[in-house]
Amino acid sequence: MENESVVSKIQGAITRNSELFEELANLYKIFGDASRVKILCALTQSEMCVSEISEFLSITQSAVSHQLRILKTSNLVKTRRNGKSIIYSLTDDHVRTIIDCGMEHIAE
């Protein structure tokens, strides 16, 4: 049957790529926290330091640092030093694209 070959083909592709699917699922879990999404959205507009993000979100610097650590570990944000300050920005345009696609989807 033709249907069996389609199922077999899909099953093989899923099995071969199971690690990638795990990584993708973990990436989307990062977007499951509103504070992290707000931080990422803010960083689409400008790079910022912890105190600026804290002020913007009205949450403690400790809470912001915790969320930024998760985002950095997930390779969604990067840092650079400016004197004594650490400045955060999006790692690349893929992060912006993920956010833009999500916002476009929920706006429909």
PDB file of N, CA and C in Angstrom:
ATOM      1  N   MET A   1       0.825  -1.198   0.000  1.00  0.00           N
ATOM      2  CA  MET A   1       0.000   0.000   0.000  1.00  0.00           C
ATOM      3  C   MET A   1       0.868   1.261   0.000  1.00  0.00           C
ATOM      4  N   GLU A   2       0.390   2.254  -0.671  1.00  0.00           N
ATOM      5  CA  GLU A   2       1.098   3.517  -0.766  1.00  0.00           C
ATOM      6  C   GLU A   2       1.200   4.195   0.598  1.00  0.00           C
ATOM      7  N   ASN A   3       0.153   4.105   1.398  1.00  0.00           N
ATOM      8  CA  ASN A   3       0.106   4.726   2.718  1.00  0.00           C
ATOM      9  C   ASN A   3       1.203   4.188   3.634  1.00  0.00           C
ATOM     10  N   GLU A   4       1.472   2.885   3.532  1.00  0.00           N
ATOM     11  CA  GLU A   4       2.503   2.269   4.360  1.00  0.00           C
ATOM     12  C   GLU A   4       3.872   2.831   4.020  1.00  0.00           C
ATOM     13  N   SER A   5       4.135   3.095   2.755  1.00  0.00           N
ATOM     14  CA  SER A   5       5.434   3.628   2.361  1.00  0.00           C
ATOM     15  C   SER A   5       5.611   5.055   2.874  1.00  0.00           C
ATOM     16  N   VAL A   6       4.544   5.838   2.885  1.00  0.00           N
ATOM     17  CA  VAL A   6       4.600   7.204   3.409  1.00  0.00           C
ATOM     18  C   VAL A   6       4.885   7.163   4.902  1.00  0.00           C
ATOM     19  N   VAL A   7       4.164   6.300   5.614  1.00  0.00           N
ATOM     20  CA  VAL A   7       4.360   6.164   7.063  1.00  0.00           C
ATOM     21  C   VAL A   7       5.784   5.704   7.351  1.00  0.00           C
ATOM     22  N   SER A   8       6.262   4.752   6.612  1.00  0.00           N
ATOM     23  CA  SER A   8       7.629   4.237   6.780  1.00  0.00           C
ATOM     24  C   SER A   8       8.660   5.335   6.551  1.00  0.00           C
ATOM     25  N   LYS A   9       8.465   6.104   5.512  1.00  0.00           N
ATOM     26  CA  LYS A   9       9.380   7.187   5.162  1.00  0.00           C
ATOM     27  C   LYS A   9       9.415   8.235   6.272  1.00  0.00           C
ATOM     28  N   ILE A  10       8.255   8.624   6.759  1.00  0.00           N
ATOM     29  CA  ILE A  10       8.171   9.627   7.828  1.00  0.00           C
ATOM     30  C   ILE A  10       8.772   9.080   9.117  1.00  0.00           C
ATOM     31  N   GLN A  11       8.454   7.855   9.424  1.00  0.00           N
ATOM     32  CA  GLN A  11       8.976   7.225  10.635  1.00  0.00           C
ATOM     33  C   GLN A  11      10.506   7.174  10.606  1.00  0.00           C
ATOM     34  N   GLY A  12      11.067   6.842   9.470  1.00  0.00           N
ATOM     35  CA  GLY A  12      12.522   6.804   9.321  1.00  0.00           C
ATOM     36  C   GLY A  12      13.147   8.178   9.518  1.00  0.00           C
ATOM     37  N   ALA A  13      12.522   9.192   8.938  1.00  0.00           N
ATOM     38  CA  ALA A  13      13.039  10.559   9.058  1.00  0.00           C
ATOM     39  C   ALA A  13      12.983  11.037  10.509  1.00  0.00           C
ATOM     40  N   ILE A  14      11.916  10.720  11.192  1.00  0.00           N
ATOM     41  CA  ILE A  14      11.771  11.128  12.591  1.00  0.00           C
ATOM     42  C   ILE A  14      12.790  10.402  13.458  1.00  0.00           C
ATOM     43  N   THR A  15      12.970   9.133  13.216  1.00  0.00           N
ATOM     44  CA  THR A  15      13.938   8.355  13.993  1.00  0.00           C
ATOM     45  C   THR A  15      15.354   8.880  13.772  1.00  0.00           C
ATOM     46  N   ARG A  16      15.722   9.159  12.547  1.00  0.00           N
ATOM     47  CA  ARG A  16      17.065   9.664  12.236  1.00  0.00           C
ATOM     48  C   ARG A  16      17.332  11.021  12.859  1.00  0.00           C
ATOM     49  N   ASN A  17      16.300  11.806  13.021  1.00  0.00           N
ATOM     50  CA  ASN A  17      16.465  13.181  13.514  1.00  0.00           C
ATOM     51  C   ASN A  17      15.966  13.378  14.941  1.00  0.00           C
ATOM     52  N   SER A  18      15.821  12.322  15.702  1.00  0.00           N
ATOM     53  CA  SER A  18      15.217  12.441  17.034  1.00  0.00           C
ATOM     54  C   SER A  18      15.994  13.384  17.950  1.00  0.00           C
ATOM     55  N   GLU A  19      17.325  13.403  17.853  1.00  0.00           N
ATOM     56  CA  GLU A  19      18.112  14.326  18.679  1.00  0.00           C
ATOM     57  C   GLU A  19      17.826  15.774  18.303  1.00  0.00           C
ATOM     58  N   LEU A  20      17.678  16.032  17.016  1.00  0.00           N
ATOM     59  CA  LEU A  20      17.350  17.393  16.577  1.00  0.00           C
ATOM     60  C   LEU A  20      15.986  17.824  17.094  1.00  0.00           C
ATOM     61  N   PHE A  21      15.035  16.910  17.104  1.00  0.00           N
ATOM     62  CA  PHE A  21      13.699  17.241  17.616  1.00  0.00           C
ATOM     63  C   PHE A  21      13.759  17.564  19.106  1.00  0.00           C
ATOM     64  N   GLU A  22      14.604  16.863  19.849  1.00  0.00           N
ATOM     65  CA  GLU A  22      14.789  17.151  21.277  1.00  0.00           C
ATOM     66  C   GLU A  22      15.360  18.554  21.455  1.00  0.00           C
ATOM     67  N   GLU A  23      16.374  18.887  20.654  1.00  0.00           N
ATOM     68  CA  GLU A  23      16.976  20.213  20.733  1.00  0.00           C
ATOM     69  C   GLU A  23      15.975  21.300  20.378  1.00  0.00           C
ATOM     70  N   LEU A  24      15.163  21.051  19.364  1.00  0.00           N
ATOM     71  CA  LEU A  24      14.140  22.021  18.964  1.00  0.00           C
ATOM     72  C   LEU A  24      13.108  22.206  20.068  1.00  0.00           C
ATOM     73  N   ALA A  25      12.674  21.105  20.670  1.00  0.00           N
ATOM     74  CA  ALA A  25      11.711  21.185  21.774  1.00  0.00           C
ATOM     75  C   ALA A  25      12.300  21.986  22.936  1.00  0.00           C
ATOM     76  N   ASN A  26      13.572  21.757  23.238  1.00  0.00           N
ATOM     77  CA  ASN A  26      14.228  22.497  24.320  1.00  0.00           C
ATOM     78  C   ASN A  26      14.337  23.982  23.994  1.00  0.00           C
ATOM     79  N   LEU A  27      14.595  24.300  22.734  1.00  0.00           N
ATOM     80  CA  LEU A  27      14.641  25.698  22.327  1.00  0.00           C
ATOM     81  C   LEU A  27      13.294  26.368  22.587  1.00  0.00           C
ATOM     82  N   TYR A  28      12.222  25.708  22.183  1.00  0.00           N
ATOM     83  CA  TYR A  28      10.899  26.305  22.368  1.00  0.00           C
ATOM     84  C   TYR A  28      10.508  26.386  23.843  1.00  0.00           C
ATOM     85  N   LYS A  29      11.043  25.527  24.681  1.00  0.00           N
ATOM     86  CA  LYS A  29      10.777  25.621  26.125  1.00  0.00           C
ATOM     87  C   LYS A  29      11.302  26.939  26.680  1.00  0.00           C
ATOM     88  N   ILE A  30      12.404  27.408  26.134  1.00  0.00           N
ATOM     89  CA  ILE A  30      12.982  28.684  26.585  1.00  0.00           C
ATOM     90  C   ILE A  30      11.981  29.816  26.367  1.00  0.00           C
ATOM     91  N   PHE A  31      11.208  29.734  25.314  1.00  0.00           N
ATOM     92  CA  PHE A  31      10.209  30.755  25.010  1.00  0.00           C
ATOM     93  C   PHE A  31       8.934  30.580  25.837  1.00  0.00           C
ATOM     94  N   GLY A  32       8.920  29.604  26.737  1.00  0.00           N
ATOM     95  CA  GLY A  32       7.753  29.321  27.566  1.00  0.00           C
ATOM     96  C   GLY A  32       7.654  30.185  28.807  1.00  0.00           C
ATOM     97  N   ASP A  33       8.545  31.140  28.969  1.00  0.00           N
ATOM     98  CA  ASP A  33       8.528  32.024  30.132  1.00  0.00           C
ATOM     99  C   ASP A  33       8.360  33.466  29.649  1.00  0.00           C
ATOM    100  N   ALA A  34       7.337  34.147  30.152  1.00  0.00           N
ATOM    101  CA  ALA A  34       7.019  35.498  29.677  1.00  0.00           C
ATOM    102  C   ALA A  34       8.162  36.481  29.933  1.00  0.00           C
ATOM    103  N   SER A  35       8.854  36.348  31.053  1.00  0.00           N
ATOM    104  CA  SER A  35       9.977  37.265  31.326  1.00  0.00           C
ATOM    105  C   SER A  35      11.074  37.114  30.290  1.00  0.00           C
ATOM    106  N   ARG A  36      11.386  35.874  29.929  1.00  0.00           N
ATOM    107  CA  ARG A  36      12.418  35.660  28.912  1.00  0.00           C
ATOM    108  C   ARG A  36      11.992  36.217  27.564  1.00  0.00           C
ATOM    109  N   VAL A  37      10.726  36.030  27.215  1.00  0.00           N
ATOM    110  CA  VAL A  37      10.230  36.557  25.935  1.00  0.00           C
ATOM    111  C   VAL A  37      10.283  38.087  25.945  1.00  0.00           C
ATOM    112  N   LYS A  38       9.921  38.707  27.056  1.00  0.00           N
ATOM    113  CA  LYS A  38       9.991  40.172  27.147  1.00  0.00           C
ATOM    114  C   LYS A  38      11.430  40.663  27.006  1.00  0.00           C
ATOM    115  N   ILE A  39      12.362  39.949  27.641  1.00  0.00           N
ATOM    116  CA  ILE A  39      13.778  40.317  27.520  1.00  0.00           C
ATOM    117  C   ILE A  39      14.215  40.222  26.068  1.00  0.00           C
ATOM    118  N   LEU A  40      13.867  39.123  25.421  1.00  0.00           N
ATOM    119  CA  LEU A  40      14.246  38.949  24.013  1.00  0.00           C
ATOM    120  C   LEU A  40      13.618  40.040  23.139  1.00  0.00           C
ATOM    121  N   CYS A  41      12.358  40.357  23.386  1.00  0.00           N
ATOM    122  CA  CYS A  41      11.695  41.414  22.614  1.00  0.00           C
ATOM    123  C   CYS A  41      12.379  42.761  22.829  1.00  0.00           C
ATOM    124  N   ALA A  42      12.763  43.044  24.063  1.00  0.00           N
ATOM    125  CA  ALA A  42      13.476  44.295  24.349  1.00  0.00           C
ATOM    126  C   ALA A  42      14.801  44.325  23.598  1.00  0.00           C
ATOM    127  N   LEU A  43      15.485  43.188  23.562  1.00  0.00           N
ATOM    128  CA  LEU A  43      16.778  43.121  22.894  1.00  0.00           C
ATOM    129  C   LEU A  43      16.660  43.180  21.372  1.00  0.00           C
ATOM    130  N   THR A  44      15.454  42.994  20.836  1.00  0.00           N
ATOM    131  CA  THR A  44      15.280  43.191  19.394  1.00  0.00           C
ATOM    132  C   THR A  44      15.364  44.678  19.055  1.00  0.00           C
ATOM    133  N   GLN A  45      15.104  45.530  20.058  1.00  0.00           N
ATOM    134  CA  GLN A  45      15.115  46.980  19.844  1.00  0.00           C
ATOM    135  C   GLN A  45      16.489  47.599  20.083  1.00  0.00           C
ATOM    136  N   SER A  46      17.208  47.050  21.093  1.00  0.00           N
ATOM    137  CA  SER A  46      18.498  47.631  21.455  1.00  0.00           C
ATOM    138  C   SER A  46      19.240  46.684  22.378  1.00  0.00           C
ATOM    139  N   GLU A  47      20.562  46.720  22.330  1.00  0.00           N
ATOM    140  CA  GLU A  47      21.316  45.976  23.324  1.00  0.00           C
ATOM    141  C   GLU A  47      21.170  46.705  24.657  1.00  0.00           C
ATOM    142  N   MET A  48      21.228  45.957  25.750  1.00  0.00           N
ATOM    143  CA  MET A  48      20.965  46.539  27.063  1.00  0.00           C
ATOM    144  C   MET A  48      21.796  45.855  28.136  1.00  0.00           C
ATOM    145  N   CYS A  49      21.994  46.547  29.254  1.00  0.00           N
ATOM    146  CA  CYS A  49      22.648  45.940  30.409  1.00  0.00           C
ATOM    147  C   CYS A  49      21.561  45.459  31.378  1.00  0.00           C
ATOM    148  N   VAL A  50      21.966  44.712  32.389  1.00  0.00           N
ATOM    149  CA  VAL A  50      21.017  44.118  33.346  1.00  0.00           C
ATOM    150  C   VAL A  50      20.162  45.188  34.008  1.00  0.00           C
ATOM    151  N   SER A  51      20.784  46.296  34.429  1.00  0.00           N
ATOM    152  CA  SER A  51      20.011  47.323  35.140  1.00  0.00           C
ATOM    153  C   SER A  51      18.945  47.947  34.239  1.00  0.00           C
ATOM    154  N   GLU A  52      19.246  48.123  32.964  1.00  0.00           N
ATOM    155  CA  GLU A  52      18.252  48.671  32.031  1.00  0.00           C
ATOM    156  C   GLU A  52      17.091  47.701  31.833  1.00  0.00           C
ATOM    157  N   ILE A  53      17.419  46.435  31.689  1.00  0.00           N
ATOM    158  CA  ILE A  53      16.364  45.419  31.523  1.00  0.00           C
ATOM    159  C   ILE A  53      15.527  45.340  32.782  1.00  0.00           C
ATOM    160  N   SER A  54      16.179  45.374  33.932  1.00  0.00           N
ATOM    161  CA  SER A  54      15.483  45.325  35.219  1.00  0.00           C
ATOM    162  C   SER A  54      14.502  46.482  35.358  1.00  0.00           C
ATOM    163  N   GLU A  55      14.956  47.671  35.005  1.00  0.00           N
ATOM    164  CA  GLU A  55      14.101  48.858  35.071  1.00  0.00           C
ATOM    165  C   GLU A  55      12.931  48.731  34.098  1.00  0.00           C
ATOM    166  N   PHE A  56      13.228  48.319  32.898  1.00  0.00           N
ATOM    167  CA  PHE A  56      12.216  48.169  31.849  1.00  0.00           C
ATOM    168  C   PHE A  56      11.127  47.181  32.255  1.00  0.00           C
ATOM    169  N   LEU A  57      11.529  46.039  32.846  1.00  0.00           N
ATOM    170  CA  LEU A  57      10.567  44.991  33.200  1.00  0.00           C
ATOM    171  C   LEU A  57      10.009  45.133  34.620  1.00  0.00           C
ATOM    172  N   SER A  58      10.582  46.040  35.399  1.00  0.00           N
ATOM    173  CA  SER A  58      10.197  46.217  36.806  1.00  0.00           C
ATOM    174  C   SER A  58      10.351  44.921  37.602  1.00  0.00           C
ATOM    175  N   ILE A  59      11.464  44.240  37.383  1.00  0.00           N
ATOM    176  CA  ILE A  59      11.808  43.064  38.189  1.00  0.00           C
ATOM    177  C   ILE A  59      13.248  43.226  38.672  1.00  0.00           C
ATOM    178  N   THR A  60      13.618  42.468  39.689  1.00  0.00           N
ATOM    179  CA  THR A  60      14.940  42.633  40.289  1.00  0.00           C
ATOM    180  C   THR A  60      16.053  42.283  39.312  1.00  0.00           C
ATOM    181  N   GLN A  61      17.214  42.882  39.554  1.00  0.00           N
ATOM    182  CA  GLN A  61      18.377  42.577  38.724  1.00  0.00           C
ATOM    183  C   GLN A  61      18.764  41.106  38.859  1.00  0.00           C
ATOM    184  N   SER A  62      18.551  40.553  40.041  1.00  0.00           N
ATOM    185  CA  SER A  62      18.846  39.134  40.254  1.00  0.00           C
ATOM    186  C   SER A  62      17.971  38.253  39.363  1.00  0.00           C
ATOM    187  N   ALA A  63      16.693  38.592  39.280  1.00  0.00           N
ATOM    188  CA  ALA A  63      15.767  37.817  38.436  1.00  0.00           C
ATOM    189  C   ALA A  63      16.142  37.964  36.961  1.00  0.00           C
ATOM    190  N   VAL A  64      16.514  39.169  36.564  1.00  0.00           N
ATOM    191  CA  VAL A  64      16.927  39.405  35.174  1.00  0.00           C
ATOM    192  C   VAL A  64      18.192  38.608  34.869  1.00  0.00           C
ATOM    193  N   SER A  65      19.159  38.652  35.774  1.00  0.00           N
ATOM    194  CA  SER A  65      20.414  37.917  35.571  1.00  0.00           C
ATOM    195  C   SER A  65      20.162  36.426  35.426  1.00  0.00           C
ATOM    196  N   HIS A  66      19.245  35.908  36.220  1.00  0.00           N
ATOM    197  CA  HIS A  66      18.901  34.477  36.136  1.00  0.00           C
ATOM    198  C   HIS A  66      18.342  34.147  34.751  1.00  0.00           C
ATOM    199  N   GLN A  67      17.421  34.969  34.266  1.00  0.00           N
ATOM    200  CA  GLN A  67      16.818  34.729  32.953  1.00  0.00           C
ATOM    201  C   GLN A  67      17.854  34.899  31.842  1.00  0.00           C
ATOM    202  N   LEU A  68      18.717  35.884  31.972  1.00  0.00           N
ATOM    203  CA  LEU A  68      19.762  36.098  30.966  1.00  0.00           C
ATOM    204  C   LEU A  68      20.742  34.933  30.921  1.00  0.00           C
ATOM    205  N   ARG A  69      21.021  34.348  32.076  1.00  0.00           N
ATOM    206  CA  ARG A  69      21.921  33.183  32.118  1.00  0.00           C
ATOM    207  C   ARG A  69      21.315  32.038  31.308  1.00  0.00           C
ATOM    208  N   ILE A  70      20.022  31.824  31.472  1.00  0.00           N
ATOM    209  CA  ILE A  70      19.327  30.774  30.711  1.00  0.00           C
ATOM    210  C   ILE A  70      19.378  31.091  29.213  1.00  0.00           C
ATOM    211  N   LEU A  71      19.109  32.335  28.861  1.00  0.00           N
ATOM    212  CA  LEU A  71      19.121  32.742  27.454  1.00  0.00           C
ATOM    213  C   LEU A  71      20.518  32.633  26.847  1.00  0.00           C
ATOM    214  N   LYS A  72      21.530  32.955  27.629  1.00  0.00           N
ATOM    215  CA  LYS A  72      22.904  32.854  27.128  1.00  0.00           C
ATOM    216  C   LYS A  72      23.310  31.397  26.963  1.00  0.00           C
ATOM    217  N   THR A  73      22.960  30.557  27.934  1.00  0.00           N
ATOM    218  CA  THR A  73      23.267  29.126  27.845  1.00  0.00           C
ATOM    219  C   THR A  73      22.591  28.503  26.625  1.00  0.00           C
ATOM    220  N   SER A  74      21.424  29.005  26.289  1.00  0.00           N
ATOM    221  CA  SER A  74      20.672  28.509  25.131  1.00  0.00           C
ATOM    222  C   SER A  74      21.126  29.148  23.829  1.00  0.00           C
ATOM    223  N   ASN A  75      22.139  29.989  23.897  1.00  0.00           N
ATOM    224  CA  ASN A  75      22.705  30.642  22.718  1.00  0.00           C
ATOM    225  C   ASN A  75      21.718  31.589  22.022  1.00  0.00           C
ATOM    226  N   LEU A  76      20.850  32.212  22.819  1.00  0.00           N
ATOM    227  CA  LEU A  76      19.910  33.173  22.255  1.00  0.00           C
ATOM    228  C   LEU A  76      20.384  34.610  22.451  1.00  0.00           C
ATOM    229  N   VAL A  77      21.217  34.833  23.475  1.00  0.00           N
ATOM    230  CA  VAL A  77      21.812  36.153  23.688  1.00  0.00           C
ATOM    231  C   VAL A  77      23.322  36.006  23.821  1.00  0.00           C
ATOM    232  N   LYS A  78      24.004  37.104  23.557  1.00  0.00           N
ATOM    233  CA  LYS A  78      25.459  37.151  23.709  1.00  0.00           C
ATOM    234  C   LYS A  78      25.798  38.389  24.526  1.00  0.00           C
ATOM    235  N   THR A  79      27.036  38.453  24.974  1.00  0.00           N
ATOM    236  CA  THR A  79      27.469  39.578  25.796  1.00  0.00           C
ATOM    237  C   THR A  79      28.726  40.220  25.225  1.00  0.00           C
ATOM    238  N   ARG A  80      28.905  41.457  25.657  1.00  0.00           N
ATOM    239  CA  ARG A  80      30.161  42.148  25.405  1.00  0.00           C
ATOM    240  C   ARG A  80      30.380  43.079  26.593  1.00  0.00           C
ATOM    241  N   ARG A  81      31.626  43.340  26.878  1.00  0.00           N
ATOM    242  CA  ARG A  81      31.966  44.212  27.996  1.00  0.00           C
ATOM    243  C   ARG A  81      32.117  45.639  27.501  1.00  0.00           C
ATOM    244  N   ASN A  82      31.542  46.571  28.263  1.00  0.00           N
ATOM    245  CA  ASN A  82      31.689  48.002  27.999  1.00  0.00           C
ATOM    246  C   ASN A  82      32.116  48.637  29.322  1.00  0.00           C
ATOM    247  N   GLY A  83      33.427  48.763  29.534  1.00  0.00           N
ATOM    248  CA  GLY A  83      33.927  49.232  30.825  1.00  0.00           C
ATOM    249  C   GLY A  83      33.606  48.199  31.889  1.00  0.00           C
ATOM    250  N   LYS A  84      32.863  48.610  32.906  1.00  0.00           N
ATOM    251  CA  LYS A  84      32.473  47.685  33.977  1.00  0.00           C
ATOM    252  C   LYS A  84      31.147  46.983  33.685  1.00  0.00           C
ATOM    253  N   SER A  85      30.462  47.401  32.663  1.00  0.00           N
ATOM    254  CA  SER A  85      29.139  46.847  32.348  1.00  0.00           C
ATOM    255  C   SER A  85      29.224  45.685  31.366  1.00  0.00           C
ATOM    256  N   ILE A  86      28.297  44.759  31.522  1.00  0.00           N
ATOM    257  CA  ILE A  86      28.113  43.682  30.554  1.00  0.00           C
ATOM    258  C   ILE A  86      26.866  44.044  29.748  1.00  0.00           C
ATOM    259  N   ILE A  87      27.018  44.091  28.455  1.00  0.00           N
ATOM    260  CA  ILE A  87      25.926  44.473  27.563  1.00  0.00           C
ATOM    261  C   ILE A  87      25.415  43.220  26.862  1.00  0.00           C
ATOM    262  N   TYR A  88      24.100  43.053  26.863  1.00  0.00           N
ATOM    263  CA  TYR A  88      23.461  41.887  26.251  1.00  0.00           C
ATOM    264  C   TYR A  88      22.814  42.274  24.934  1.00  0.00           C
ATOM    265  N   SER A  89      22.874  41.347  23.977  1.00  0.00           N
ATOM    266  CA  SER A  89      22.206  41.529  22.686  1.00  0.00           C
ATOM    267  C   SER A  89      21.802  40.149  22.169  1.00  0.00           C
ATOM    268  N   LEU A  90      20.963  40.150  21.144  1.00  0.00           N
ATOM    269  CA  LEU A  90      20.565  38.892  20.523  1.00  0.00           C
ATOM    270  C   LEU A  90      21.777  38.266  19.833  1.00  0.00           C
ATOM    271  N   THR A  91      21.852  36.954  19.868  1.00  0.00           N
ATOM    272  CA  THR A  91      22.970  36.259  19.246  1.00  0.00           C
ATOM    273  C   THR A  91      23.006  36.502  17.747  1.00  0.00           C
ATOM    274  N   ASP A  92      21.841  36.434  17.092  1.00  0.00           N
ATOM    275  CA  ASP A  92      21.785  36.646  15.647  1.00  0.00           C
ATOM    276  C   ASP A  92      20.351  36.936  15.223  1.00  0.00           C
ATOM    277  N   ASP A  93      20.166  37.139  13.939  1.00  0.00           N
ATOM    278  CA  ASP A  93      18.837  37.482  13.423  1.00  0.00           C
ATOM    279  C   ASP A  93      17.846  36.326  13.491  1.00  0.00           C
ATOM    280  N   HIS A  94      18.328  35.089  13.675  1.00  0.00           N
ATOM    281  CA  HIS A  94      17.404  33.961  13.807  1.00  0.00           C
ATOM    282  C   HIS A  94      16.495  34.140  15.021  1.00  0.00           C
ATOM    283  N   VAL A  95      17.038  34.688  16.090  1.00  0.00           N
ATOM    284  CA  VAL A  95      16.256  34.897  17.309  1.00  0.00           C
ATOM    285  C   VAL A  95      15.132  35.897  17.017  1.00  0.00           C
ATOM    286  N   ARG A  96      15.481  36.966  16.341  1.00  0.00           N
ATOM    287  CA  ARG A  96      14.476  37.970  15.957  1.00  0.00           C
ATOM    288  C   ARG A  96      13.399  37.336  15.064  1.00  0.00           C
ATOM    289  N   THR A  97      13.810  36.480  14.147  1.00  0.00           N
ATOM    290  CA  THR A  97      12.871  35.811  13.241  1.00  0.00           C
ATOM    291  C   THR A  97      11.907  34.916  14.014  1.00  0.00           C
ATOM    292  N   ILE A  98      12.415  34.185  14.992  1.00  0.00           N
ATOM    293  CA  ILE A  98      11.549  33.322  15.813  1.00  0.00           C
ATOM    294  C   ILE A  98      10.499  34.165  16.518  1.00  0.00           C
ATOM    295  N   ILE A  99      10.920  35.274  17.095  1.00  0.00           N
ATOM    296  CA  ILE A  99       9.989  36.160  17.801  1.00  0.00           C
ATOM    297  C   ILE A  99       8.987  36.759  16.826  1.00  0.00           C
ATOM    298  N   ASP A 100       9.469  37.273  15.709  1.00  0.00           N
ATOM    299  CA  ASP A 100       8.582  37.883  14.711  1.00  0.00           C
ATOM    300  C   ASP A 100       7.558  36.877  14.188  1.00  0.00           C
ATOM    301  N   CYS A 101       7.992  35.656  13.908  1.00  0.00           N
ATOM    302  CA  CYS A 101       7.064  34.615  13.401  1.00  0.00           C
ATOM    303  C   CYS A 101       6.016  34.277  14.460  1.00  0.00           C
ATOM    304  N   GLY A 102       6.445  34.178  15.696  1.00  0.00           N
ATOM    305  CA  GLY A 102       5.500  33.881  16.782  1.00  0.00           C
ATOM    306  C   GLY A 102       4.467  34.992  16.942  1.00  0.00           C
ATOM    307  N   MET A 103       4.936  36.241  16.911  1.00  0.00           N
ATOM    308  CA  MET A 103       4.016  37.367  17.047  1.00  0.00           C
ATOM    309  C   MET A 103       3.044  37.433  15.866  1.00  0.00           C
ATOM    310  N   GLU A 104       3.558  37.172  14.681  1.00  0.00           N
ATOM    311  CA  GLU A 104       2.701  37.173  13.494  1.00  0.00           C
ATOM    312  C   GLU A 104       1.649  36.070  13.600  1.00  0.00           C
ATOM    313  N   HIS A 105       2.054  34.916  14.082  1.00  0.00           N
ATOM    314  CA  HIS A 105       1.128  33.788  14.207  1.00  0.00           C
ATOM    315  C   HIS A 105      -0.002  34.103  15.192  1.00  0.00           C
ATOM    316  N   ILE A 106       0.334  34.653  16.351  1.00  0.00           N
ATOM    317  CA  ILE A 106      -0.727  34.915  17.340  1.00  0.00           C
ATOM    318  C   ILE A 106      -1.590  36.110  16.970  1.00  0.00           C
ATOM    319  N   ALA A 107      -1.080  36.981  16.096  1.00  0.00           N
ATOM    320  CA  ALA A 107      -1.855  38.142  15.662  1.00  0.00           C
ATOM    321  C   ALA A 107      -2.920  37.783  14.629  1.00  0.00           C
ATOM    322  N   GLU A 108      -2.819  36.609  14.033  1.00  0.00           N
ATOM    323  CA  GLU A 108      -3.776  36.216  12.971  1.00  0.00           C
ATOM    324  C   GLU A 108      -5.150  35.976  13.528  1.00  0.00           C
TER     325      GLU A 108
END
